Coordinates of C-alpha atoms in Angstrom, one line a residue:
X206 CA 70.5 242.7 171.7
X207 CA 72.8 244.3 174.2
X208 CA 72.9 248.0 174.9
X209 CA 75.0 250.2 172.7
X210 CA 78.7 249.9 173.5
X211 CA 79.0 253.5 174.2
X212 CA 77.1 252.9 177.4
X213 CA 79.5 250.3 178.6
X214 CA 82.6 251.4 180.5
X215 CA 86.1 250.4 179.3
X216 CA 87.8 247.4 181.0
X217 CA 88.4 248.2 184.7
X218 CA 92.2 248.0 185.6
X219 CA 91.6 246.0 188.8
X220 CA 89.9 243.3 186.7
X221 CA 93.1 242.6 184.7
X222 CA 94.9 239.3 185.4
X223 CA 97.4 239.3 188.2
X224 CA 101.0 238.2 187.7
X225 CA 100.2 234.9 189.3
X226 CA 97.3 234.4 187.0
X227 CA 99.5 235.2 184.0
X228 CA 101.9 232.5 185.1
X229 CA 99.1 230.1 185.6
X230 CA 97.9 230.7 182.1
X231 CA 101.4 229.7 180.8
X232 CA 100.4 226.1 181.5
X233 CA 98.2 226.3 178.3
X234 CA 101.4 226.4 176.3
X235 CA 102.2 222.8 177.2
X236 CA 98.7 221.8 176.1
X237 CA 99.3 223.7 172.8
X238 CA 102.6 221.9 172.2
X239 CA 100.8 218.6 172.9
X240 CA 98.1 219.5 170.3
X241 CA 100.8 220.4 167.8
X242 CA 102.6 217.1 168.4
X243 CA 99.3 215.2 167.9
X244 CA 98.7 217.1 164.7
X245 CA 101.9 215.8 163.0
X246 CA 104.9 214.4 164.7
X247 CA 107.0 214.4 161.5
X248 CA 106.3 218.1 160.7
X249 CA 106.9 219.1 164.4
X250 CA 110.2 217.3 164.4
X251 CA 111.2 218.8 161.0
X252 CA 110.6 222.4 162.2
X253 CA 112.6 221.8 165.4
X254 CA 115.6 220.4 163.5
X255 CA 115.5 223.2 160.8
X256 CA 115.4 225.9 163.5
X257 CA 118.2 224.3 165.5
X258 CA 120.4 224.5 162.4
X259 CA 119.3 228.1 161.7
X260 CA 120.1 229.1 165.3
X261 CA 123.8 228.3 164.8
X262 CA 124.2 230.2 161.6
X263 CA 124.3 233.9 162.7
X264 CA 127.4 233.4 164.9
X265 CA 129.0 231.3 162.1
X266 CA 128.4 234.1 159.6
X267 CA 129.7 236.8 161.9
X268 CA 132.8 234.8 162.7
X269 CA 133.5 234.1 159.0
X270 CA 133.2 237.9 158.4
X271 CA 135.7 238.6 161.2
X272 CA 138.2 236.2 159.6
X273 CA 137.7 237.8 156.2
X274 CA 138.3 241.3 157.6
X275 CA 141.4 240.2 159.6
X276 CA 142.8 238.4 156.5
X277 CA 142.2 241.5 154.3
X278 CA 143.9 243.7 156.9
X279 CA 146.8 241.2 156.9
X280 CA 147.1 241.3 153.1
X281 CA 147.1 245.1 153.0
X282 CA 150.1 245.0 155.4
X283 CA 152.4 242.9 153.1
X284 CA 154.2 243.7 149.9
X285 CA 152.1 243.2 146.8
X286 CA 153.3 240.3 144.6
X287 CA 152.4 242.4 141.5
X288 CA 150.1 245.1 140.3
X289 CA 147.5 242.8 138.7
X290 CA 144.9 240.3 140.0
X291 CA 146.7 237.5 138.2
X292 CA 149.9 238.2 140.1
X293 CA 148.0 237.9 143.5
X294 CA 146.3 234.7 142.3
X295 CA 149.5 233.0 141.1
X296 CA 151.1 233.9 144.4
X297 CA 148.5 231.9 146.4
X298 CA 148.0 234.8 148.8
X299 CA 144.2 235.1 147.9
X300 CA 143.4 231.4 148.5
X301 CA 142.6 231.8 152.2
X302 CA 140.3 234.8 151.7
X303 CA 138.6 233.2 148.7
X304 CA 137.8 230.0 150.8
X305 CA 136.5 232.3 153.6
X306 CA 134.2 234.1 151.0
X307 CA 133.0 230.7 149.8
X308 CA 132.3 229.7 153.3
X309 CA 130.4 232.8 154.1
X310 CA 128.4 232.6 150.9
X311 CA 127.5 228.9 151.6
X312 CA 126.3 229.9 155.1
X313 CA 124.2 232.7 153.8
X314 CA 122.8 230.6 151.0
X315 CA 122.0 227.7 153.3
X316 CA 120.3 230.2 155.7
X317 CA 118.0 231.3 152.9
X318 CA 117.1 227.7 152.0
X319 CA 116.5 226.7 155.6
X320 CA 114.4 229.8 156.2
X321 CA 112.2 228.9 153.2
X322 CA 111.9 225.3 154.3
X323 CA 111.0 226.4 157.8
X324 CA 108.3 228.7 156.5
X325 CA 106.9 225.9 154.3
X326 CA 106.8 223.4 157.2
X327 CA 105.3 226.0 159.5
X328 CA 102.6 227.0 157.1
X329 CA 101.5 223.4 156.5
X330 CA 101.7 222.6 160.2
X331 CA 99.7 225.7 161.1
X332 CA 96.9 224.8 158.7
X333 CA 96.8 221.2 159.9
X334 CA 96.8 222.4 163.5
X335 CA 93.9 224.9 162.8
X336 CA 91.9 222.0 161.3
X337 CA 92.8 219.8 164.3
X338 CA 91.7 222.4 166.8
X339 CA 88.4 223.0 164.9
X340 CA 87.7 219.3 164.9
X341 CA 88.4 219.0 168.7
X342 CA 86.2 222.1 169.3
X343 CA 83.3 220.6 167.4
X344 CA 83.8 217.3 169.1
X345 CA 83.7 218.9 172.5
X346 CA 80.8 221.1 171.7
X347 CA 78.9 217.9 170.6
X348 CA 79.4 216.5 174.1
X349 CA 78.0 219.5 175.9
X350 CA 74.5 219.9 177.2
X351 CA 71.7 221.8 175.5
X352 CA 71.8 224.3 178.4
X353 CA 75.3 225.4 177.3
X354 CA 73.9 226.5 174.0
X355 CA 70.9 228.2 175.5
X356 CA 73.0 230.4 177.8
X357 CA 74.4 233.8 176.7
X358 CA 77.5 233.3 178.9
X359 CA 78.4 230.0 177.3
X360 CA 77.7 231.5 173.8
X361 CA 80.3 234.2 174.6
X362 CA 82.8 231.5 175.7
X363 CA 82.1 229.5 172.6
X364 CA 82.6 232.5 170.4
X365 CA 85.9 233.3 172.1
X366 CA 87.0 229.7 171.7
X367 CA 86.0 229.7 168.1
X368 CA 88.0 232.8 167.4
X369 CA 91.1 231.3 169.1
X370 CA 90.8 228.1 167.1
X371 CA 91.4 230.0 163.9
X372 CA 93.5 232.9 165.3
X373 CA 96.3 231.3 167.4
X374 CA 98.3 229.7 164.6
X375 CA 100.9 232.5 164.5
X376 CA 101.8 231.4 168.0
X377 CA 103.2 228.1 166.7
X378 CA 105.9 229.9 164.7
X379 CA 106.5 232.4 167.5
X380 CA 107.1 229.6 170.1
X381 CA 109.5 227.7 167.8
X382 CA 111.2 231.0 166.9
X383 CA 111.7 231.8 170.5
X384 CA 113.6 228.5 171.0
X385 CA 115.7 229.3 167.9
X386 CA 116.5 232.8 169.1
X387 CA 117.5 231.6 172.6
X388 CA 120.1 229.2 171.1
X389 CA 121.4 232.0 168.9
X390 CA 121.7 234.3 171.9
X391 CA 123.7 231.7 173.8
X392 CA 126.2 231.3 171.0
X393 CA 126.6 235.1 170.4
X394 CA 126.8 235.9 174.1
X395 CA 129.5 233.4 174.5
X396 CA 131.7 235.2 172.0
X397 CA 130.9 238.6 173.4
X398 CA 131.6 237.5 176.9
X399 CA 135.0 236.2 175.8
X400 CA 136.0 239.6 174.5
X401 CA 134.2 242.2 176.8
X402 CA 132.1 240.6 179.6
X403 CA 130.8 243.9 181.0
X404 CA 129.1 244.8 177.7
X405 CA 126.5 242.2 178.6
X406 CA 125.4 244.5 181.4
X407 CA 124.3 247.2 178.9
X408 CA 121.7 244.8 177.3
X409 CA 119.1 245.1 180.0
X410 CA 118.9 248.8 179.5
X411 CA 117.9 248.2 176.0
X412 CA 115.1 245.7 176.5
X413 CA 113.6 246.0 180.0
X414 CA 111.5 249.2 179.2
X415 CA 110.2 247.5 176.0
X416 CA 109.2 244.4 177.9
X417 CA 107.2 246.4 180.4
X418 CA 105.4 248.3 177.6
X419 CA 104.5 245.1 175.6
X420 CA 103.2 243.4 178.7
X421 CA 101.0 246.3 179.6
X422 CA 99.6 246.8 176.1
X423 CA 99.1 243.0 175.5
X424 CA 97.0 242.8 178.7
X425 CA 95.0 245.8 177.7
X426 CA 94.3 244.4 174.2
X427 CA 93.2 241.1 175.7
X428 CA 90.9 242.6 178.3
X429 CA 89.3 244.8 175.6
X430 CA 88.8 241.8 173.3
X431 CA 87.3 239.8 176.2
X432 CA 85.1 242.7 177.4
X433 CA 83.7 243.4 174.0
X434 CA 82.8 239.7 173.2
X435 CA 79.0 240.4 173.4
X436 CA 79.3 243.4 171.1
X437 CA 81.4 241.4 168.6
X438 CA 78.8 238.6 168.6
X439 CA 76.1 241.3 168.0
X440 CA 78.2 242.7 165.2
X441 CA 78.4 239.3 163.5
X442 CA 74.7 238.8 164.1
X443 CA 73.9 242.1 162.4
X444 CA 76.3 241.3 159.6
X445 CA 74.4 238.1 159.1
X446 CA 70.8 239.4 159.1
X447 CA 71.8 242.4 157.1
X448 CA 72.9 240.3 154.1
X449 CA 71.4 236.8 154.1
X450 CA 68.7 235.0 152.1
X451 CA 66.7 234.1 155.2
X452 CA 66.2 237.7 156.3
X453 CA 66.2 239.5 152.9
X454 CA 62.4 239.7 152.6
X455 CA 61.8 241.3 156.0
X456 CA 64.8 243.6 155.8
X457 CA 63.4 245.0 152.5
X458 CA 59.8 245.1 153.5
X459 CA 60.4 246.7 156.9
X460 CA 63.1 249.0 155.6
X461 CA 65.6 247.8 158.1
X462 CA 68.7 248.4 156.0
X463 CA 69.6 251.9 157.3
X464 CA 68.8 250.8 160.9
X465 CA 71.0 247.8 160.7
X466 CA 73.8 249.8 159.1
X467 CA 73.6 252.5 161.7
X468 CA 73.6 249.9 164.5
X469 CA 76.6 248.1 163.0
X470 CA 78.5 251.4 162.5
X471 CA 77.9 252.4 166.1
X472 CA 79.1 249.1 167.5
X473 CA 82.0 248.8 165.2
X474 CA 83.2 252.4 165.7
X475 CA 83.2 252.1 169.5
X476 CA 85.4 249.0 169.2
X477 CA 87.6 250.7 166.6
X478 CA 88.1 253.8 168.7
X479 CA 89.2 251.7 171.7
X480 CA 91.6 249.6 169.6
X481 CA 93.0 252.7 168.0
X482 CA 93.7 254.3 171.4
X483 CA 95.7 251.2 172.5
X484 CA 97.5 251.1 169.1
X485 CA 98.5 254.8 169.4
X486 CA 99.8 254.3 173.0
X487 CA 101.7 251.2 172.0
X488 CA 103.4 253.0 169.0
X489 CA 104.2 256.1 171.1
X490 CA 105.8 254.3 174.0
X491 CA 107.4 251.9 171.6
X492 CA 109.3 254.8 169.9
X493 CA 110.6 256.0 173.3
X494 CA 111.8 252.5 174.3
X495 CA 113.4 252.0 170.9
X496 CA 115.4 255.3 171.5
X497 CA 116.7 253.9 174.8
X498 CA 117.7 250.7 173.1
X499 CA 119.6 252.6 170.4
X500 CA 121.5 254.7 173.1
X501 CA 122.6 251.5 174.8
X502 CA 123.8 250.0 171.6
X503 CA 125.9 253.0 170.5
X504 CA 127.4 253.3 174.0
X505 CA 128.7 249.7 173.6
X506 CA 129.7 250.4 170.0
X507 CA 131.7 253.4 171.0
X508 CA 133.5 251.4 173.6
X509 CA 134.4 248.7 171.0
X510 CA 135.6 251.3 168.6
X511 CA 137.9 252.9 171.2
X512 CA 139.4 249.5 172.1
X513 CA 140.0 248.9 168.4
X514 CA 141.7 252.3 168.1
X515 CA 144.0 251.5 171.0
X516 CA 144.9 248.3 169.3
X517 CA 143.3 245.9 171.8
X518 CA 140.9 244.7 169.2
X519 CA 141.5 243.9 165.5
X520 CA 139.2 245.3 162.8
X521 CA 137.9 241.8 162.5
X522 CA 137.1 241.8 166.3
X523 CA 135.4 245.2 165.8
X524 CA 133.2 243.7 163.0
X525 CA 132.4 240.6 165.1
X526 CA 131.7 242.4 168.4
X527 CA 129.6 245.2 166.9
X528 CA 127.7 242.7 164.9
X529 CA 127.3 240.4 167.8
X530 CA 126.1 243.2 170.2
X531 CA 123.7 244.6 167.6
X532 CA 122.3 241.1 167.0
X533 CA 122.2 240.4 170.7
X534 CA 120.4 243.6 171.4
X535 CA 117.8 242.8 168.8
X536 CA 117.5 239.2 169.9
X537 CA 117.2 239.9 173.6
X538 CA 114.4 242.4 172.9
X539 CA 112.8 239.9 170.5
X540 CA 113.1 237.1 173.0
X541 CA 111.8 239.0 176.0
X542 CA 109.1 240.7 173.9
X543 CA 108.3 237.3 172.5
X544 CA 107.9 236.0 176.1
X545 CA 105.5 238.8 177.0
X546 CA 103.6 238.3 173.7
X547 CA 103.4 234.5 174.3
X548 CA 102.3 235.2 177.8
X549 CA 99.7 237.6 176.3
X550 CA 98.7 234.9 173.8
X551 CA 98.4 232.4 176.6
X552 CA 95.6 234.7 177.9
X553 CA 93.8 234.1 174.6
X554 CA 94.7 230.4 174.9
X555 CA 92.8 230.3 178.1
X556 CA 89.7 231.2 176.1
X557 CA 90.2 228.1 174.0
X558 CA 91.3 225.6 176.6
X559 CA 88.9 226.8 179.3
X560 CA 86.1 225.9 176.8
X561 CA 87.5 222.4 176.6
X562 CA 87.3 222.3 180.4
X563 CA 83.5 222.8 180.4
X564 CA 82.0 219.4 181.3
X565 CA 78.5 218.2 180.4
X566 CA 76.1 217.5 183.3
X567 CA 73.7 215.1 181.5
X568 CA 75.9 212.1 181.7
X569 CA 75.7 208.4 181.0
X570 CA 75.9 206.2 184.2
X571 CA 78.9 203.9 184.8
X572 CA 76.7 200.9 183.8
X573 CA 73.9 202.2 181.7
X574 CA 70.7 200.2 181.2
X575 CA 69.5 199.7 177.6
X576 CA 66.6 201.7 176.2
X577 CA 63.5 199.4 176.2
X578 CA 62.9 198.4 172.6
X579 CA 60.1 198.0 172.0
X580 CA 58.4 199.9 174.8
X581 CA 56.1 197.4 176.4
X582 CA 54.4 199.3 179.2
X583 CA 54.5 203.1 179.5
X584 CA 56.5 206.3 179.8
X585 CA 55.8 207.9 183.1
X586 CA 56.4 211.5 184.5
X587 CA 56.5 211.2 188.3
X588 CA 56.2 214.5 190.1
X589 CA 58.5 216.1 187.6
X590 CA 59.7 219.7 188.2
X591 CA 62.1 221.6 186.1
X592 CA 63.6 225.1 185.9
X593 CA 66.3 226.2 183.6
X594 CA 69.8 226.8 185.0
X595 CA 70.4 230.1 186.7
X596 CA 66.6 230.9 186.8
X597 CA 64.2 230.9 189.8
X598 CA 60.9 230.2 188.0
X599 CA 59.7 226.7 187.5
X600 CA 58.7 225.8 183.9
X601 CA 56.9 222.6 185.1
X602 CA 56.2 221.5 188.6
X603 CA 54.6 218.4 190.2
X604 CA 53.9 217.1 186.7
X605 CA 52.7 213.5 186.6
X606 CA 51.2 211.6 183.6
X607 CA 51.7 208.5 181.6
X608 CA 52.1 207.7 177.9
X609 CA 51.1 204.1 177.2
X610 CA 53.0 201.9 174.8
X611 CA 51.5 202.5 171.3
X612 CA 49.5 205.6 172.4
X613 CA 49.6 209.0 170.7
X614 CA 49.5 211.8 173.2
X615 CA 48.9 215.5 172.2
X616 CA 50.1 218.4 174.3
X617 CA 48.0 221.6 174.1
X618 CA 48.5 225.0 175.8
X619 CA 49.5 228.6 175.3
X620 CA 53.1 229.6 174.6
X621 CA 55.2 229.1 177.7
X622 CA 53.0 226.4 179.1
X623 CA 55.9 223.9 179.1
X624 CA 55.1 221.8 176.0
X625 CA 58.6 222.0 174.4
X626 CA 60.3 221.6 177.7
X627 CA 58.5 218.3 178.2
X628 CA 59.9 217.2 174.8
X629 CA 63.4 218.2 175.9
X630 CA 63.0 216.2 179.2
X631 CA 61.7 213.2 177.3
X632 CA 64.7 213.1 175.1
X633 CA 67.1 213.8 178.0
X634 CA 68.4 217.0 176.6
X635 CA 67.8 218.1 180.2
X636 CA 67.4 216.2 183.4
X637 CA 64.5 217.0 185.7
X638 CA 65.3 219.3 188.6
X639 CA 63.1 217.1 190.8
X640 CA 61.0 213.9 190.2
X641 CA 61.8 211.4 187.6
X642 CA 60.9 210.1 184.1
X643 CA 60.7 206.4 183.5
X644 CA 60.3 204.1 180.5
X645 CA 59.0 200.7 181.5
X646 CA 60.0 201.5 185.0
X647 CA 63.6 202.5 184.1
X648 CA 64.7 206.0 185.0
X649 CA 66.0 207.9 182.0
X650 CA 69.0 208.9 184.1
X651 CA 70.0 205.2 184.2
X652 CA 70.3 205.2 180.4
X653 CA 73.0 206.6 178.1
X654 CA 71.7 209.8 176.4
X655 CA 73.1 208.6 173.1
X656 CA 71.1 205.4 173.4
X657 CA 67.9 207.4 174.2
X658 CA 68.5 209.6 171.1
X659 CA 69.0 206.6 168.9
X660 CA 65.5 205.3 169.8
X661 CA 63.6 208.6 169.6
X662 CA 62.6 210.5 166.5
X663 CA 62.1 214.2 167.1
X664 CA 61.3 217.1 164.9
X665 CA 61.2 220.5 166.6
X666 CA 59.4 223.5 165.2
X667 CA 62.7 225.2 164.6
X668 CA 64.2 222.3 162.7
X669 CA 67.4 223.0 160.7
X670 CA 67.2 223.6 156.9
X671 CA 70.5 221.9 156.0
X672 CA 72.3 223.3 152.9
X673 CA 72.9 219.7 151.9
X674 CA 71.5 217.5 149.1
X675 CA 68.0 216.3 149.5
X676 CA 69.3 212.9 150.2
X677 CA 71.5 214.1 153.1
X678 CA 68.8 216.3 154.4
X679 CA 66.7 213.2 155.1
X680 CA 69.7 210.9 155.8
X681 CA 70.8 212.9 158.8
X682 CA 67.8 211.5 160.6
X683 CA 69.8 208.2 160.9
X684 CA 73.3 209.3 160.0
X685 CA 74.7 205.8 160.0
X686 CA 72.2 204.8 157.3
X687 CA 72.6 207.9 155.1
X688 CA 73.8 205.7 152.2
X689 CA 70.7 203.4 152.5
X690 CA 68.7 204.8 149.5
X691 CA 65.9 202.4 150.1
X692 CA 65.4 203.6 153.6
X693 CA 65.6 207.2 152.5
X694 CA 63.0 206.6 149.8
X695 CA 60.7 205.0 152.3
X696 CA 61.0 207.9 154.8
X697 CA 60.3 210.4 152.0
X698 CA 57.2 208.5 150.9
X699 CA 55.9 208.3 154.5
X700 CA 56.3 212.0 155.0
X701 CA 55.0 212.9 151.5
X702 CA 58.4 214.5 150.8
X703 CA 58.8 212.2 147.8
X704 CA 56.6 214.4 145.7
X705 CA 58.7 217.4 146.7
X706 CA 61.9 215.7 145.7
X707 CA 60.4 214.4 142.4
X708 CA 60.0 218.1 141.2
X709 CA 63.7 218.9 141.9
X710 CA 65.9 219.0 138.7
X711 CA 68.5 216.6 140.3
X712 CA 66.2 214.7 142.5
X713 CA 67.9 213.4 145.7
X714 CA 71.2 214.9 144.4
X715 CA 69.8 218.4 144.4
X716 CA 71.5 220.9 146.7
X717 CA 68.9 222.5 148.9
X718 CA 68.9 226.1 150.1
X719 CA 70.5 229.2 148.5
X720 CA 73.7 229.2 150.4
X721 CA 75.7 227.4 147.7
X722 CA 75.7 227.7 143.9
X723 CA 72.9 225.9 142.1
X724 CA 71.1 225.4 145.4
X725 CA 67.3 225.2 145.1
X726 CA 65.2 226.6 148.0
X727 CA 61.9 225.0 149.1
X728 CA 58.7 226.5 150.5
X729 CA 58.1 226.3 154.3
X730 CA 55.7 223.4 153.9
X731 CA 58.1 221.5 151.6
X732 CA 61.0 221.9 154.1
X733 CA 58.7 220.7 156.8
X734 CA 57.9 217.5 154.9
X735 CA 61.6 216.9 154.4
X736 CA 62.2 217.4 158.1
X737 CA 59.4 215.0 159.1
X738 CA 61.1 212.4 156.8
X739 CA 64.1 212.6 159.2
X740 CA 61.9 211.4 162.1
X741 CA 60.6 208.5 160.0
X742 CA 64.2 207.8 158.9
X743 CA 65.0 206.7 162.5
X744 CA 62.2 204.1 162.7
X745 CA 62.1 205.0 166.4
X746 CA 60.2 203.5 169.4
X747 CA 59.1 207.1 170.4
X748 CA 58.2 209.8 168.0
X749 CA 58.0 213.5 169.1
X750 CA 56.6 216.1 166.7
X751 CA 56.8 219.7 167.9
X752 CA 54.4 221.8 165.7
X753 CA 55.1 219.4 162.8
X754 CA 52.5 220.9 160.4
X755 CA 52.8 224.6 161.2
X756 CA 53.9 225.5 157.6
X757 CA 51.5 223.1 155.9
X758 CA 48.1 223.9 154.4
X759 CA 45.0 222.2 155.6
X760 CA 45.0 219.6 152.9
X761 CA 48.7 218.7 153.3
X762 CA 48.2 218.6 157.0
X763 CA 45.4 216.1 156.7
X764 CA 47.4 213.9 154.4
X765 CA 50.5 214.0 156.6
X766 CA 48.5 213.0 159.8
X767 CA 46.5 210.4 158.1
X768 CA 49.8 208.8 157.1
X769 CA 51.2 209.4 160.5
X770 CA 48.4 207.6 162.3
X771 CA 49.0 204.5 160.2
X772 CA 52.8 204.6 160.5
X773 CA 52.7 205.3 164.3
X774 CA 50.6 202.2 164.9
X775 CA 52.3 200.3 167.7
X776 CA 54.6 203.1 168.5
X777 CA 54.4 205.8 171.2
X778 CA 54.1 209.3 170.0
X779 CA 53.9 212.9 171.4
X780 CA 52.4 215.7 169.3
X781 CA 52.7 219.3 170.2
X782 CA 50.5 221.6 168.2
X783 CA 48.2 224.6 168.3
X784 CA 46.0 223.2 165.5
X785 CA 43.1 221.3 166.8
X786 CA 42.6 219.5 163.5
X787 CA 45.9 217.9 164.3
X788 CA 45.3 217.4 168.0
X789 CA 41.9 215.7 167.7
X790 CA 43.6 212.7 166.0
X791 CA 45.5 211.9 169.2
X792 CA 44.4 209.1 171.5
X793 CA 44.6 211.4 174.5
X794 CA 45.1 215.1 175.0
X795 CA 46.8 217.0 177.9
X796 CA 45.9 220.7 178.3
X797 CA 48.8 222.5 180.0
X798 CA 48.8 225.8 181.9
X799 CA 51.9 227.2 183.6
X800 CA 53.6 223.9 183.6
X801 CA 50.7 221.9 185.2
X802 CA 48.0 219.7 183.7
X803 CA 44.8 221.6 183.6
X804 CA 42.7 218.9 181.7
X805 CA 43.2 215.5 180.2
X806 CA 41.0 213.3 177.9
X807 CA 40.0 212.6 174.4
X808 CA 38.9 215.4 172.0
X809 CA 35.3 214.5 172.6
X810 CA 35.6 214.2 176.3
X811 CA 37.3 217.6 176.6
X812 CA 34.6 219.3 174.5
X813 CA 31.9 217.8 176.7
X814 CA 33.6 219.3 179.8
X815 CA 33.3 222.8 178.3
X816 CA 36.6 223.8 180.0
X817 CA 39.7 225.4 178.7
X818 CA 40.2 223.0 175.8
X819 CA 36.7 223.6 174.6
X820 CA 37.2 227.4 174.9
X821 CA 40.4 227.3 172.8
X822 CA 38.7 225.0 170.3
X823 CA 35.8 227.3 169.8
X824 CA 38.1 230.3 169.4
X825 CA 40.0 228.6 166.7
X826 CA 36.9 227.2 165.0
X827 CA 35.4 230.7 164.9
X828 CA 38.2 231.8 162.7
X829 CA 37.1 229.4 160.0
X830 CA 33.4 230.4 160.0

């Protein structure tokens, strides 16, 4: 875990994005619009048309109100046709004002309908877009290399991208609202300019201070969010281990509840205090800037009132101009504040789209060669060296050995000897830093990684316990055959998982795990049998089992490997295990130490040499005496 956040300094001002960087980030808005268009062309077109109509309504309503006021003033200046309403009605003098009232009512009513329709379209489009972005995020993550998921830096970037995938939907309405407001401003400004051009000059006084403030505080908020990404990931991690079925036993037995709560409270409070500070500063300066805007408005309003008193403007003009200036003042602020907010949001969009710009390094060649099926000769490591990205130490170096077709090879060694790394290299989850790995003389780099994965069955020690049905838990081993019940039955029988599934109330339809309602959890050994079934589900040319029986008892282990030896006949297999009862079944054993081969041979040959293997074997055997 990271250090407590109180030990980390706040964001450094000179690390904030420059003006040019902010402008560069605006390019992401075009990518966002393209994403929205891909999500639904019809809904995107509908929201544009609705907002275009809505943009023209404010000036129409204001002008209708002007006409009504002027007509009322005109009627008050003529002789009344009679004392009662019926006298006015019969005279026909009320007809123009009544039609103007109907017009204004129609405009206001239509505005409400259009606003509701726009909200409906935007909400549907936002949800669809959120789903679209999540799908694209998962699709891109599936293309990336394993190294990206084993790097803390990339985990931070993925976490930020994941947050933006769900948190940028408000930006859709904001962008479309900006376009609507700009059209409204153009129509209102045209009317205002016609009557009093110089009033336009007062508008910048009302919105420029607010723009500066919003730009400043949006940038601070973004930098704080970005700076605290590791702590936010830690908070989510603590939230998970503090209240999950997988960790409940240890949390209770070790009494970790108070410790986790205190750690969560400390992390969360530091972030809360920093966010509160920015919120208070934003609110305080916002009040000052709002006062400046109000002064500018009332200066213009006073001028319009004076021109009305002197008879240069009618009362209708007064209503229209004061309403237009008030609207323009608010709209100008909203537009320019919107631009700064959108620019601020584009900083967050950079978190999303920069993740999409990460490219995998383990790539298929332009003309990939097919995986040899079946393997006829051997798999060979030729002076293979590997070190993980951004590290100096070699995990394996000058490693050379062969795995003959149909041979079962066991890898033995202490933790950190490089056993699991060899499995990752064999499956081309990583490429060697030096040397090469070949199958029947063909370099793995000449093959498509997807083709390699399709012909290899792998179960790692940290296999996933999917909260799926028992059928799908096995079916994921060959996802395109997940509906093939006969194949699933055979894989379950081969791994001895069939007896586990037979005890479940709903059999293959039983939900496994406790994450969802009516889920049934399995023991560690039962989960392991289900996981091994996935490897058999592939019917692969190469089978790799990394600590495959760690959770099985001695009897179950013997049964699984007796079955495995029969099923692996004619196939190449690699077994990684600390259990010598498992290892001794292999045709050949490699003893690894610090990424190099220390010894090689059969179980009997290695015991006769009385070397490191024999020493480890005796140590383990002594525990059973």
